[in-house]
Short mmCIF file of C-alpha atoms in Angstrom, two decimals:
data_model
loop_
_atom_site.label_atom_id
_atom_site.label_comp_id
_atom_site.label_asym_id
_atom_site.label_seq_id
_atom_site.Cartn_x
_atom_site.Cartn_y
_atom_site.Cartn_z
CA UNK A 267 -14.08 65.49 24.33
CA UNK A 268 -16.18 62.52 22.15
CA UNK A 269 -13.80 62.98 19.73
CA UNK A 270 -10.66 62.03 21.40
CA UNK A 271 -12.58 59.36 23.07
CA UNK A 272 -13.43 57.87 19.71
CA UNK A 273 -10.10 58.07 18.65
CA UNK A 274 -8.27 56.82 21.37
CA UNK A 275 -10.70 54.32 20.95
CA UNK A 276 -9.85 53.59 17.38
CA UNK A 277 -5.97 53.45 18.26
CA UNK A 278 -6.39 51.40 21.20
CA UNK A 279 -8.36 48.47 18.43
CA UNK A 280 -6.14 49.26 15.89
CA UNK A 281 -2.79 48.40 18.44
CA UNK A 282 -4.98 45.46 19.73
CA UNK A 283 -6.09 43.74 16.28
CA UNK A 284 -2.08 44.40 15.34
CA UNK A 285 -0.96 42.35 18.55
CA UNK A 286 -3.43 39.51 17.65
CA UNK A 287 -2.00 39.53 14.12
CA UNK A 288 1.57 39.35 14.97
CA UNK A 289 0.66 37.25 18.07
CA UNK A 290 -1.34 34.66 16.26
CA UNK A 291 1.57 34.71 13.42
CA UNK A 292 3.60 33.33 16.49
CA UNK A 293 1.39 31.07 16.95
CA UNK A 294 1.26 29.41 13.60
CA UNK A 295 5.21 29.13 13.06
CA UNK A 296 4.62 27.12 16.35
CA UNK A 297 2.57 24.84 14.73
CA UNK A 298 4.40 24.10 11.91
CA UNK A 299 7.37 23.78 14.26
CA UNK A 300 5.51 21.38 16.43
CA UNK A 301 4.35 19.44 13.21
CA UNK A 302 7.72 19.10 11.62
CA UNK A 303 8.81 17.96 15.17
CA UNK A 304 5.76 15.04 15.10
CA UNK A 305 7.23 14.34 11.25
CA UNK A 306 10.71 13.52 12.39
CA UNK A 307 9.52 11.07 15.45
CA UNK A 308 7.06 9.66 12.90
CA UNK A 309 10.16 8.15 11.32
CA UNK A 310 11.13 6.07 14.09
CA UNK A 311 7.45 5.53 15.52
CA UNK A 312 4.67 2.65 15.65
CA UNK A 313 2.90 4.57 12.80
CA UNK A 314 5.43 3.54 9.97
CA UNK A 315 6.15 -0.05 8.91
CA UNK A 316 9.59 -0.60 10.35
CA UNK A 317 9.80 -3.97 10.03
CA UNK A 318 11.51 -5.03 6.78
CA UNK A 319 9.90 -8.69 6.62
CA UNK A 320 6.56 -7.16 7.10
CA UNK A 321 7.00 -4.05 4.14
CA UNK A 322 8.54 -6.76 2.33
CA UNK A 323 5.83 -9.37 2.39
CA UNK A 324 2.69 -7.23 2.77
CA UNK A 325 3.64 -3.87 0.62
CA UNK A 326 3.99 -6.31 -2.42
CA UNK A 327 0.17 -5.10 -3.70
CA UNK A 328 -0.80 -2.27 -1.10
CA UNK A 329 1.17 -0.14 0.66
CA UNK A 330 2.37 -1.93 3.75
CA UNK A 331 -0.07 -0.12 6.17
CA UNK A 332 1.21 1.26 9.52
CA UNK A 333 0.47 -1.32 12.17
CA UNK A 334 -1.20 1.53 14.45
CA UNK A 335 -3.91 2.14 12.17
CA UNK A 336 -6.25 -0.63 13.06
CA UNK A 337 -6.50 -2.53 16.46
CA UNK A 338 -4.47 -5.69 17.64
CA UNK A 339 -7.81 -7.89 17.43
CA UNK A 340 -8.31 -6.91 13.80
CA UNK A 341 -4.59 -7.81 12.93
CA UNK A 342 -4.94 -10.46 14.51
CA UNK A 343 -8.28 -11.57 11.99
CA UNK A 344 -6.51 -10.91 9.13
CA UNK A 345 -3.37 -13.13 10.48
CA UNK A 346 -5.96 -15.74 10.92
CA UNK A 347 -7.48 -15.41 7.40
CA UNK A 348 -4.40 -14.99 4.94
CA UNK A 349 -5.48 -17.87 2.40
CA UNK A 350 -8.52 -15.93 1.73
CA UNK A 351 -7.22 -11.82 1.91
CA UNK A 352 -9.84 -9.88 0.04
CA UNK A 353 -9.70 -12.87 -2.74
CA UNK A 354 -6.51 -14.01 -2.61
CA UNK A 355 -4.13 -16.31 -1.23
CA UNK A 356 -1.53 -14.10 0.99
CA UNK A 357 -0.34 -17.07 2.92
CA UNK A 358 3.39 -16.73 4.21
CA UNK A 359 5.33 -19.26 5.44
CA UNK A 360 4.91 -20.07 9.48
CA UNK A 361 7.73 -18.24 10.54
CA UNK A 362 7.27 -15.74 8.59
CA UNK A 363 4.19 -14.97 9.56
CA UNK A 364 4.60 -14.95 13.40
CA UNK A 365 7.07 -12.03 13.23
CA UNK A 366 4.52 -10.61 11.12
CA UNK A 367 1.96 -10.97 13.41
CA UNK A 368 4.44 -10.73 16.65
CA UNK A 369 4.91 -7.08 15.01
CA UNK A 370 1.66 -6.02 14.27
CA UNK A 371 0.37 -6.90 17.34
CA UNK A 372 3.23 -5.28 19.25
CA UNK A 373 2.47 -1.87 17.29
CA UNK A 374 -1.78 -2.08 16.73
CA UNK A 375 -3.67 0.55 17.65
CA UNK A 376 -4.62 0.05 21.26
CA UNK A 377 -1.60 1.33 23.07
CA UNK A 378 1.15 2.19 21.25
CA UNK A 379 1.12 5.41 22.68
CA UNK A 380 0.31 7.34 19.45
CA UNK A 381 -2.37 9.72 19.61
CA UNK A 382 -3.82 8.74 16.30
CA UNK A 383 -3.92 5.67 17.51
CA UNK A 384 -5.98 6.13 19.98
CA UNK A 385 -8.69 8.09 18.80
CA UNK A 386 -9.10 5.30 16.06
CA UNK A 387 -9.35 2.61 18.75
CA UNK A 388 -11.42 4.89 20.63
CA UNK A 389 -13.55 5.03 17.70
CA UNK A 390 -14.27 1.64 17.44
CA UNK A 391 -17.12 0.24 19.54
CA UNK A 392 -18.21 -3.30 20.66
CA UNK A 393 -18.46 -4.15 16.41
CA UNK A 394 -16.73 -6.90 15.38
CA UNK A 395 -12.43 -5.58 14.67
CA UNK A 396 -12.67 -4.44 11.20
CA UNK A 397 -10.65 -6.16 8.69
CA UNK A 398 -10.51 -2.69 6.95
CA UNK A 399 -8.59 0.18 8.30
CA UNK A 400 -11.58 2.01 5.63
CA UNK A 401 -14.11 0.51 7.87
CA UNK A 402 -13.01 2.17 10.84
CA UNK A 403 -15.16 4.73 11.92
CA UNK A 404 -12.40 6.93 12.25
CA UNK A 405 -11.59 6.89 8.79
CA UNK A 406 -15.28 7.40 7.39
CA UNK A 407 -15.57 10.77 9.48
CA UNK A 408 -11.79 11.77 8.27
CA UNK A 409 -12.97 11.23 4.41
CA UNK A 410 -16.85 11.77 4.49
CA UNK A 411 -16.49 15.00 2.44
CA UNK A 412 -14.68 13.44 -0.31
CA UNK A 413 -17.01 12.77 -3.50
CA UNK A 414 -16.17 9.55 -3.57
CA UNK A 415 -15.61 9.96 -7.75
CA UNK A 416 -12.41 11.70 -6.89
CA UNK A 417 -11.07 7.89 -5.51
CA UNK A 418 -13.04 5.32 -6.89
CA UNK A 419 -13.23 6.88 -10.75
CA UNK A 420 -9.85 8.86 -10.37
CA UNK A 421 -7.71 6.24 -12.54
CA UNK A 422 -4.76 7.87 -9.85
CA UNK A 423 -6.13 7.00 -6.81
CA UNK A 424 -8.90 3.89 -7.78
CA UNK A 425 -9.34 2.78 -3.99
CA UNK A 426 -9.66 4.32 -0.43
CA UNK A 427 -7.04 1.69 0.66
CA UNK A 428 -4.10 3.61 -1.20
CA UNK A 429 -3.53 5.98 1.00
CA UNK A 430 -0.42 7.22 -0.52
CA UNK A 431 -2.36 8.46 -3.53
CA UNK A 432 -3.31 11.76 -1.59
CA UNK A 433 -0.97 10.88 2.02
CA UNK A 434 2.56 11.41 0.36
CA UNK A 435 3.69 10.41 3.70
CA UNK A 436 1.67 7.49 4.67
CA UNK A 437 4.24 5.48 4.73
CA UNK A 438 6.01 7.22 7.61
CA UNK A 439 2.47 7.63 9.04
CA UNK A 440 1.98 11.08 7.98
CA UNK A 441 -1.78 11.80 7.42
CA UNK A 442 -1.22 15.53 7.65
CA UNK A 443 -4.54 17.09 6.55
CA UNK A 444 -2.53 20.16 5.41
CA UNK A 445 -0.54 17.56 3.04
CA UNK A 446 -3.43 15.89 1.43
CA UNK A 447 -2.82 15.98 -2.91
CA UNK A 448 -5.54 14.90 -4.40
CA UNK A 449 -4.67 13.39 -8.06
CA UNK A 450 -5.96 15.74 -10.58
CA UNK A 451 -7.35 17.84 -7.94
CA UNK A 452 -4.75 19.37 -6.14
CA UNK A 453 -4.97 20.23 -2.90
CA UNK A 454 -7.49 19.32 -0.44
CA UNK A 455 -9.41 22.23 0.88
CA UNK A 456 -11.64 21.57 4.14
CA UNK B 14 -1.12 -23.86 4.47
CA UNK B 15 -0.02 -26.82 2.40
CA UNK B 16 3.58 -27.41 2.04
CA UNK B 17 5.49 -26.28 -1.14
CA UNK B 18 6.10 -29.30 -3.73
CA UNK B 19 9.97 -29.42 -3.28
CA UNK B 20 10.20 -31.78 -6.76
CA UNK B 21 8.83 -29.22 -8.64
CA UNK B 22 9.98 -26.36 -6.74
CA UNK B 23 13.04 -27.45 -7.17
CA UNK B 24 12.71 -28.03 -10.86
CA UNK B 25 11.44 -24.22 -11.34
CA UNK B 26 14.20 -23.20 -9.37
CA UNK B 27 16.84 -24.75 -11.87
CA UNK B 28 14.70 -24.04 -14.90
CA UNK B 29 14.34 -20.36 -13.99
CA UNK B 30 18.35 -20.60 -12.59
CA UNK B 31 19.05 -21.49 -15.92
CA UNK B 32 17.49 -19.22 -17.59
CA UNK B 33 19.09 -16.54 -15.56
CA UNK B 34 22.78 -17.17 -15.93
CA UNK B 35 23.03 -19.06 -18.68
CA UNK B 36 21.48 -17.21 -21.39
CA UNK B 37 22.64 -19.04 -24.65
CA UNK B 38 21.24 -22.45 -23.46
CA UNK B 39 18.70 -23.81 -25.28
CA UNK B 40 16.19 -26.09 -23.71
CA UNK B 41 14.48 -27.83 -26.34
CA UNK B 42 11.07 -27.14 -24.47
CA UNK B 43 11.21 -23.87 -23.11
CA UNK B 44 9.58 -21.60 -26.03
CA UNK B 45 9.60 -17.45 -25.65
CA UNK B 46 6.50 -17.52 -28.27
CA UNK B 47 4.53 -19.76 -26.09
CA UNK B 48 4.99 -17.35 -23.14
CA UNK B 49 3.97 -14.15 -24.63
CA UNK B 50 0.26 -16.26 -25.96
CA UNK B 51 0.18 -17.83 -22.49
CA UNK B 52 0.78 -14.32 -21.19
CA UNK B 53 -2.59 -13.00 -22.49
CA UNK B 54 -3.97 -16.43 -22.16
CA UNK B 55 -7.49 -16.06 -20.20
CA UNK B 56 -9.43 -18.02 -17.49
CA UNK B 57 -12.45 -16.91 -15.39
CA UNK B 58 -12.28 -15.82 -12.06
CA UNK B 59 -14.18 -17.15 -9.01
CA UNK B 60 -16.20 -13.80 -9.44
CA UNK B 61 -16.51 -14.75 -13.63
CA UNK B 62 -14.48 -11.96 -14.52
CA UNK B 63 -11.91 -12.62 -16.71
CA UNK B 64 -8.05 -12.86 -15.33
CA UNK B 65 -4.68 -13.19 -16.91
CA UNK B 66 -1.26 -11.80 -16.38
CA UNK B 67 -2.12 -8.78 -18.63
CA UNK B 68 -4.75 -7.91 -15.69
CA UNK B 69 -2.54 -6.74 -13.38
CA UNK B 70 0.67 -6.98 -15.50
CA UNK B 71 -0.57 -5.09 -18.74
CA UNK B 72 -0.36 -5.92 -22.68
CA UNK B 73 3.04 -5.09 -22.55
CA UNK B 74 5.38 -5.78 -19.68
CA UNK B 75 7.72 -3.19 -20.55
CA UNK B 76 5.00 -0.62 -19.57
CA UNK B 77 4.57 -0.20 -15.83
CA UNK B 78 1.09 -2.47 -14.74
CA UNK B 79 -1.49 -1.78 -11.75
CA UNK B 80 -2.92 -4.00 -9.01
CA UNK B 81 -6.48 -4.62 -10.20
CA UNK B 82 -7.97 -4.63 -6.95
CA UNK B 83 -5.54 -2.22 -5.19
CA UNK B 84 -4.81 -0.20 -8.03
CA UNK B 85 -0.97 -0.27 -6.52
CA UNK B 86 1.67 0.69 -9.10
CA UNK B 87 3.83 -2.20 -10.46
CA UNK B 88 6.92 -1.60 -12.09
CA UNK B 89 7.44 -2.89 -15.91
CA UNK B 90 8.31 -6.83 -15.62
CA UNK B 91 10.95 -6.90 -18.40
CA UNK B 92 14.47 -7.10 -17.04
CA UNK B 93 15.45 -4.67 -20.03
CA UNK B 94 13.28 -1.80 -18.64
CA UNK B 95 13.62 -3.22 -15.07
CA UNK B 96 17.27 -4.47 -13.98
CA UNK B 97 16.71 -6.74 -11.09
CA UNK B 98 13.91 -8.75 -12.49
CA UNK B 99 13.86 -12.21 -11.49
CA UNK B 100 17.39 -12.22 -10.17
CA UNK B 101 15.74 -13.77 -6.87
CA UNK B 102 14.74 -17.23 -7.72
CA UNK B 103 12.51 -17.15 -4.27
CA UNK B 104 10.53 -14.44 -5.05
CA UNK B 105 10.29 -15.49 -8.80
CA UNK B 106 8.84 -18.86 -6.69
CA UNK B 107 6.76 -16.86 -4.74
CA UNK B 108 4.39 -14.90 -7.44
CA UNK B 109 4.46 -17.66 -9.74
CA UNK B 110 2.48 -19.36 -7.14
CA UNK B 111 0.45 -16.58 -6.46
CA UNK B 112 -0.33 -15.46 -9.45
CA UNK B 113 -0.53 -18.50 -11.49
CA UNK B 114 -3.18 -19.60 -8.60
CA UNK B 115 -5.00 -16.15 -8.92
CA UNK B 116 -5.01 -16.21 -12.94
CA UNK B 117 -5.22 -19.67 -13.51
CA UNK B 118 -6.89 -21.22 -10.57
CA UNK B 119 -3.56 -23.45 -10.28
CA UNK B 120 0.36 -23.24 -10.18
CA UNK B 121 2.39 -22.83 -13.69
CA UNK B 122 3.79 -26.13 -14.43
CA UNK B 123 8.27 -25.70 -14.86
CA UNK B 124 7.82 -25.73 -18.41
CA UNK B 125 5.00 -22.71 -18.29
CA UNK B 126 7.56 -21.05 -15.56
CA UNK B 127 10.39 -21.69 -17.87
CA UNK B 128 8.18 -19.97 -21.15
CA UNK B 129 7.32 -16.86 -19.24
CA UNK B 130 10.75 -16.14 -18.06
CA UNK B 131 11.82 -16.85 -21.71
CA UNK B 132 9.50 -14.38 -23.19
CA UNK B 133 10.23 -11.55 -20.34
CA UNK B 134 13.59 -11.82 -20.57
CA UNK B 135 13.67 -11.19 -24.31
CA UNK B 136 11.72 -8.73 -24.42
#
């Protein structure tokens, strides 16, 4: 009698760890699905610097960052401040930088819809806007576990602020954690 | 934001337009030698580093450079490795001002403008 408990037992586990298995498989190809799905709207989104005047004049020495990134306060600092940009002289012409700033603003942050977005604005508290999308709180607790050798001494990489180092994507606003290449590292493994 | 000087805008313009398309002309003032020393040419920075074209540029502008601060790839600035260069007489206008005023702590006069372009395009 025990013993065909104990076995039915055993079968009953075994058919129940197999349906998680093949279940959980399911689940996965959903993910990616889902993901790939995210990548293609990414291509038309807030997240990816559509506008050709603003790649144009402000992906000359980083990458033009994706306006949703940082909030429309701290865009609008570093509108404010272009004759002194981290040292230099960024200044654009007038028009040319209000449809810079008219697009910023119009895709920062704080309600473009994005859910990256808004967990960085939510991250932000009453600080002054950083002028850093690195300062963001949101970014320290995405890259804490770095050693920061592997950017700042990693003649590939050299700064946090080039995203595309280790984001293939970032242009398109792709920060997939699952896509991370570190130079000289390889993969990123959490 | 003070307002382009259209005179000597104007004067880069035609020197570098020259340059460009007419390749055989020789302008008595315009020297290829003096714009590869100028090109390695030093002055120090607000920060008393240093800075020249080779900073961000490299030794040899044939070889791709790298933003110093960004660490940004640039593409080699000789047309001969780089078809395109300085076909755009506004953006040739537009980082001679910046980076003369970032190396140099001023703009390029036309004839430094008109030395650079010399040396680059000989290259």
């Amino acid at each position: 009698m025990a013993r065909i408990h104990r076995v039915t037992a055993l079968a009953a586990v075994s058919v129940l760890g197999i349906a998680g298995w093949v279940i959980g498989g399911d689940r996965h190809e959903r993910e990616d699905e889902g993901r790939r799905e995210r990548q293609r709207i990414f291509v038309d989104s807030r997240m990816t610097a559509q506008d050709p005047t603003y790649r144009a004049e402000c992906g000359g020495c980083h990458l033009a960052y994706p306006p949703g990134l940082l909030p429309a306060a701290s865009w609008e600092r570093i509108m404010m401040g272009l004759g002194e940009h981290f040292g230099d002289d960024a200044s654009l012409q007038t028009a040319t930088a209000e449809r810079v700033g008219r697009f910023l603003q119009a895709n920062a942050a704080d309600g473009n819809g994005w859910g990256r977005s808004a967990r960085i604005a939510r991250s932000l508290g009453g600080e002054l806007p950083p002028l850093r999308i690195t300062d963001t709180r949101y970014f320290r607790r995405h890259h804490e576990q770095i050693p920061p050798k592997r950017v700042l001494s990693n003649p590939e990489v050299v700064s946090y602020g080039r995203c595309d180092a280790c984001h293939p994507a970032a242009a398109r606003g792709d920060f997939d954690e699952h896509a991370v290449r570190i130079p000289g590292a390889g993969p990123w493994d959490d | 934001m003070s307002k382009p000087d259209l005179g000597l805008v104007s004067l880069a313009f035609a020197v570098a337009g020259t340059l460009i398309v007419a390749p055989t002309l020789s302008v008595g003032e315009i020297s290829a030698s003096r714009g590869a020393a100028d090109w390695v040419r030093q002055e120090s920075g607000p920060d008393g580093a240093p800075r020249s074209c080779v900073t961000c540029h490299g030794e040899d502008p044939r070889q791709p450079g790298r933003h110093a601060i960004t660490g940004k790839p640039i593409a080699p600035l000789a047309p001969s490795v780089q078809p395109g260069r300085f076909s755009d007489p506004e953006k040739v206008e537009k980082w001679f001002k910046r980076n003369c005023t970032w190396s140099w702590g001023r703009e390029c006069t036309a004839q430094e403008k008109g030395d650079f372009l010399t040396y680059l395009r000989n290259l």
